Amino acid sequence: MKNQLFTAFLLILSALGFFINSCSKDEGFYEISALEKQIHKEINDHRIENQLPALVFQPLLFKEARKHSISMANSGEITDEGLDVVFDDLISKIGGDAYGSIVDSNQYAVADSIVKRFFSETEIEALTLGTFTQGGVGVYAGTDKINYITVMFLNIPE
C-alpha cells in the first residue's frame, strides 16, 4: 500500500512538473489586462465624441506596445526609441501608411486618469485624434510601482 501511494505521489509530482514547465515556455503569449482594454476604450470614446471612427484593436500593435513598455520599465527610460523600426516591420507585414505612438509612465491605476493625463497635452490629444484605423495599448507595472505605458497607432487604408 505504501509503495502504491509513493508511486502515485511521484506520478502526480512528475505531471505537475511537466505542466509547470510547459506553461513557462509560452513566452510569446500576453494576456490583455483590464487596464489596457479600458485605455483603448477611453481613447475610442474620445475619438467618437470628436466624430472620428473608433480604432480597431490590433493584436500585433498590442504585443509590440507591451514589449516596449516592458523595455522601458527595465531601462527606467521613457522613450520611443526603437519604435520606428517596429513600425517599419509591422507595415511590411500588415500594411499601413501612417503611424504614431504615446509613451508615458505614471502611478495611476485607473484608465480614466491615464487618458486624462494624455489629453492634458495638446500634442498627445491631437495624436489620438489622428488619421489612424488601428490601435494597441501596452502597460507594464514595474517593480517601482510605476506603470509604463505605450500606445501605438497605425493607419491601414481600406
mmCIF file of C-alpha atoms in Angstrom:
data_model
loop_
_atom_site.group_PDB
_atom_site.id
_atom_site.type_symbol
_atom_site.label_atom_id
_atom_site.label_comp_id
_atom_site.label_asym_id
_atom_site.label_seq_id
_atom_site.Cartn_x
_atom_site.Cartn_y
_atom_site.Cartn_z
ATOM 1 C CA MET A 1 0.000 0.000 0.000
ATOM 2 C CA LYS A 2 2.832 2.394 0.907
ATOM 3 C CA ASN A 3 4.529 1.558 -2.378
ATOM 4 C CA GLN A 4 1.368 2.367 -4.351
ATOM 5 C CA LEU A 5 0.905 5.701 -2.541
ATOM 6 C CA PHE A 6 4.535 6.588 -3.126
ATOM 7 C CA THR A 7 4.222 5.701 -6.826
ATOM 8 C CA ALA A 8 1.015 7.753 -7.143
ATOM 9 C CA PHE A 9 2.737 10.674 -5.390
ATOM 10 C CA LEU A 10 5.687 10.515 -7.790
ATOM 11 C CA LEU A 11 3.346 10.321 -10.762
ATOM 12 C CA ILE A 12 1.404 13.403 -9.618
ATOM 13 C CA LEU A 13 4.620 15.275 -8.867
ATOM 14 C CA SER A 14 6.012 14.441 -12.320
ATOM 15 C CA ALA A 15 2.818 15.541 -14.038
ATOM 16 C CA LEU A 16 2.815 18.779 -12.062
ATOM 17 C CA GLY A 17 6.443 19.443 -13.002
ATOM 18 C CA PHE A 18 5.681 18.805 -16.672
ATOM 19 C CA PHE A 19 2.656 21.136 -16.536
ATOM 20 C CA ILE A 20 4.596 23.952 -14.869
ATOM 21 C CA ASN A 21 7.485 23.685 -17.334
ATOM 22 C CA SER A 22 5.210 23.584 -20.377
ATOM 23 C CA CYS A 23 3.339 26.717 -19.230
ATOM 24 C CA SER A 24 6.501 28.710 -18.634
ATOM 25 C CA LYS A 25 7.517 28.232 -22.271
ATOM 26 C CA ASP A 26 4.566 30.335 -23.516
ATOM 27 C CA GLU A 27 6.762 33.435 -23.617
ATOM 28 C CA GLY A 28 5.091 34.806 -26.756
ATOM 29 C CA PHE A 29 1.672 34.897 -25.098
ATOM 30 C CA TYR A 30 0.398 38.069 -23.481
ATOM 31 C CA GLU A 31 -2.960 38.438 -21.783
ATOM 32 C CA ILE A 32 -4.594 41.817 -22.329
ATOM 33 C CA SER A 33 -5.190 43.459 -18.968
ATOM 34 C CA ALA A 34 -8.374 45.245 -17.956
ATOM 35 C CA LEU A 35 -6.361 48.481 -17.733
ATOM 36 C CA GLU A 36 -5.099 48.099 -21.322
ATOM 37 C CA LYS A 37 -8.624 47.392 -22.590
ATOM 38 C CA GLN A 38 -10.016 50.377 -20.712
ATOM 39 C CA ILE A 39 -7.341 52.780 -22.002
ATOM 40 C CA HIS A 40 -8.142 51.623 -25.543
ATOM 41 C CA LYS A 41 -11.864 52.170 -24.867
ATOM 42 C CA GLU A 42 -11.299 55.652 -23.371
ATOM 43 C CA ILE A 43 -9.291 56.705 -26.428
ATOM 44 C CA ASN A 44 -12.009 55.344 -28.708
ATOM 45 C CA ASP A 45 -14.729 57.128 -26.734
ATOM 46 C CA HIS A 46 -12.819 60.397 -27.192
ATOM 47 C CA ARG A 47 -12.425 59.758 -30.922
ATOM 48 C CA ILE A 48 -16.159 59.053 -31.276
ATOM 49 C CA GLU A 49 -17.012 62.246 -29.335
ATOM 50 C CA ASN A 50 -14.920 64.051 -31.972
ATOM 51 C CA GLN A 51 -16.786 62.393 -34.884
ATOM 52 C CA LEU A 52 -13.903 60.023 -35.698
ATOM 53 C CA PRO A 53 -14.144 56.256 -36.129
ATOM 54 C CA ALA A 54 -13.080 54.022 -33.277
ATOM 55 C CA LEU A 55 -9.707 52.331 -33.584
ATOM 56 C CA VAL A 56 -9.740 48.620 -34.308
ATOM 57 C CA PHE A 57 -7.862 46.723 -31.613
ATOM 58 C CA GLN A 58 -4.778 45.354 -33.394
ATOM 59 C CA PRO A 59 -3.202 42.391 -31.531
ATOM 60 C CA LEU A 60 0.212 42.927 -33.167
ATOM 61 C CA LEU A 61 0.273 46.554 -32.011
ATOM 62 C CA PHE A 62 -0.761 45.468 -28.512
ATOM 63 C CA LYS A 63 2.009 42.871 -28.375
ATOM 64 C CA GLU A 64 4.675 45.342 -29.549
ATOM 65 C CA ALA A 65 3.340 48.060 -27.225
ATOM 66 C CA ARG A 66 3.560 45.689 -24.243
ATOM 67 C CA LYS A 67 7.097 44.653 -25.204
ATOM 68 C CA HIS A 68 8.099 48.311 -25.452
ATOM 69 C CA SER A 69 6.554 49.078 -22.037
ATOM 70 C CA ILE A 70 8.483 46.185 -20.501
ATOM 71 C CA SER A 71 11.674 47.505 -22.093
ATOM 72 C CA MET A 72 11.044 50.984 -20.654
ATOM 73 C CA ALA A 73 10.419 49.515 -17.200
ATOM 74 C CA ASN A 74 13.650 47.531 -17.369
ATOM 75 C CA SER A 75 15.715 50.514 -18.519
ATOM 76 C CA GLY A 76 13.903 53.150 -16.456
ATOM 77 C CA GLU A 77 13.835 55.408 -19.545
ATOM 78 C CA ILE A 78 10.635 56.786 -21.048
ATOM 79 C CA THR A 79 11.454 56.809 -24.743
ATOM 80 C CA ASP A 80 10.030 55.982 -28.126
ATOM 81 C CA GLU A 81 13.452 54.816 -29.275
ATOM 82 C CA GLY A 82 13.197 51.720 -31.442
ATOM 83 C CA LEU A 83 9.517 52.131 -32.286
ATOM 84 C CA ASP A 84 10.297 53.366 -35.816
ATOM 85 C CA VAL A 85 11.927 50.014 -36.555
ATOM 86 C CA VAL A 86 8.963 48.174 -35.029
ATOM 87 C CA PHE A 87 6.506 50.179 -37.144
ATOM 88 C CA ASP A 88 8.561 49.600 -40.302
ATOM 89 C CA ASP A 89 8.471 45.855 -39.626
ATOM 90 C CA LEU A 90 4.728 45.879 -38.904
ATOM 91 C CA ILE A 91 3.976 47.909 -42.039
ATOM 92 C CA SER A 92 5.964 45.443 -44.143
ATOM 93 C CA LYS A 93 3.850 42.606 -42.673
ATOM 94 C CA ILE A 94 0.338 44.056 -42.448
ATOM 95 C CA GLY A 95 0.473 47.306 -44.420
ATOM 96 C CA GLY A 96 -0.134 50.862 -43.402
ATOM 97 C CA ASP A 97 0.861 54.364 -44.357
ATOM 98 C CA ALA A 98 0.933 56.372 -41.120
ATOM 99 C CA TYR A 99 1.772 55.645 -37.522
ATOM 100 C CA GLY A 100 2.271 57.261 -34.148
ATOM 101 C CA SER A 101 2.853 56.410 -30.523
ATOM 102 C CA ILE A 102 2.499 57.666 -26.987
ATOM 103 C CA VAL A 103 4.968 56.651 -24.291
ATOM 104 C CA ASP A 104 4.425 57.565 -20.669
ATOM 105 C CA SER A 105 4.895 56.470 -17.105
ATOM 106 C CA ASN A 106 2.830 57.270 -14.058
ATOM 107 C CA GLN A 107 1.400 55.804 -10.896
ATOM 108 C CA TYR A 108 -2.247 55.960 -11.964
ATOM 109 C CA ALA A 109 -4.118 52.681 -11.726
ATOM 110 C CA VAL A 110 -7.294 53.908 -13.444
ATOM 111 C CA ALA A 111 -7.589 54.299 -17.218
ATOM 112 C CA ASP A 112 -9.631 57.490 -16.941
ATOM 113 C CA SER A 113 -6.799 59.232 -15.075
ATOM 114 C CA ILE A 114 -4.182 57.952 -17.528
ATOM 115 C CA VAL A 115 -6.137 59.121 -20.570
ATOM 116 C CA LYS A 116 -6.977 62.495 -18.992
ATOM 117 C CA ARG A 117 -3.253 62.943 -18.484
ATOM 118 C CA PHE A 118 -2.727 62.186 -22.186
ATOM 119 C CA PHE A 119 -5.376 64.720 -23.198
ATOM 120 C CA SER A 120 -3.895 67.414 -20.966
ATOM 121 C CA GLU A 121 -1.098 67.689 -23.537
ATOM 122 C CA THR A 122 -2.318 69.193 -26.822
ATOM 123 C CA GLU A 123 0.135 67.238 -28.998
ATOM 124 C CA ILE A 124 -0.824 63.912 -27.466
ATOM 125 C CA GLU A 125 -4.547 64.612 -27.737
ATOM 126 C CA ALA A 126 -4.052 65.579 -31.394
ATOM 127 C CA LEU A 127 -2.215 62.309 -31.976
ATOM 128 C CA THR A 128 -5.102 60.276 -30.531
ATOM 129 C CA LEU A 129 -7.406 62.110 -32.952
ATOM 130 C CA GLY A 130 -5.143 61.408 -35.920
ATOM 131 C CA THR A 131 -5.916 59.536 -39.111
ATOM 132 C CA PHE A 132 -5.465 56.028 -37.766
ATOM 133 C CA THR A 133 -7.548 52.888 -38.042
ATOM 134 C CA GLN A 134 -5.723 50.525 -35.671
ATOM 135 C CA GLY A 135 -4.556 50.803 -32.076
ATOM 136 C CA GLY A 136 -2.796 48.825 -29.393
ATOM 137 C CA VAL A 137 -2.062 49.637 -25.758
ATOM 138 C CA GLY A 138 0.657 48.007 -23.674
ATOM 139 C CA VAL A 139 1.005 48.613 -19.942
ATOM 140 C CA TYR A 140 3.613 47.097 -17.670
ATOM 141 C CA ALA A 141 3.844 47.732 -13.939
ATOM 142 C CA GLY A 142 7.489 47.987 -12.978
ATOM 143 C CA THR A 143 8.993 46.871 -9.698
ATOM 144 C CA ASP A 144 9.000 50.569 -8.768
ATOM 145 C CA LYS A 145 5.158 50.515 -8.758
ATOM 146 C CA ILE A 146 5.072 52.765 -11.818
ATOM 147 C CA ASN A 147 3.003 51.921 -14.890
ATOM 148 C CA TYR A 148 4.974 52.116 -18.114
ATOM 149 C CA ILE A 149 2.564 52.775 -20.971
ATOM 150 C CA THR A 150 2.941 52.552 -24.742
ATOM 151 C CA VAL A 151 0.063 53.315 -27.085
ATOM 152 C CA MET A 152 0.636 52.542 -30.763
ATOM 153 C CA PHE A 153 -1.458 53.794 -33.685
ATOM 154 C CA LEU A 154 -1.394 52.639 -37.296
ATOM 155 C CA ASN A 155 -3.395 53.623 -40.344
ATOM 156 C CA ILE A 156 -4.233 50.832 -42.738
ATOM 157 C CA PRO A 157 -6.385 52.328 -45.510
ATOM 158 C CA GLU A 158 -9.227 50.268 -46.925
#
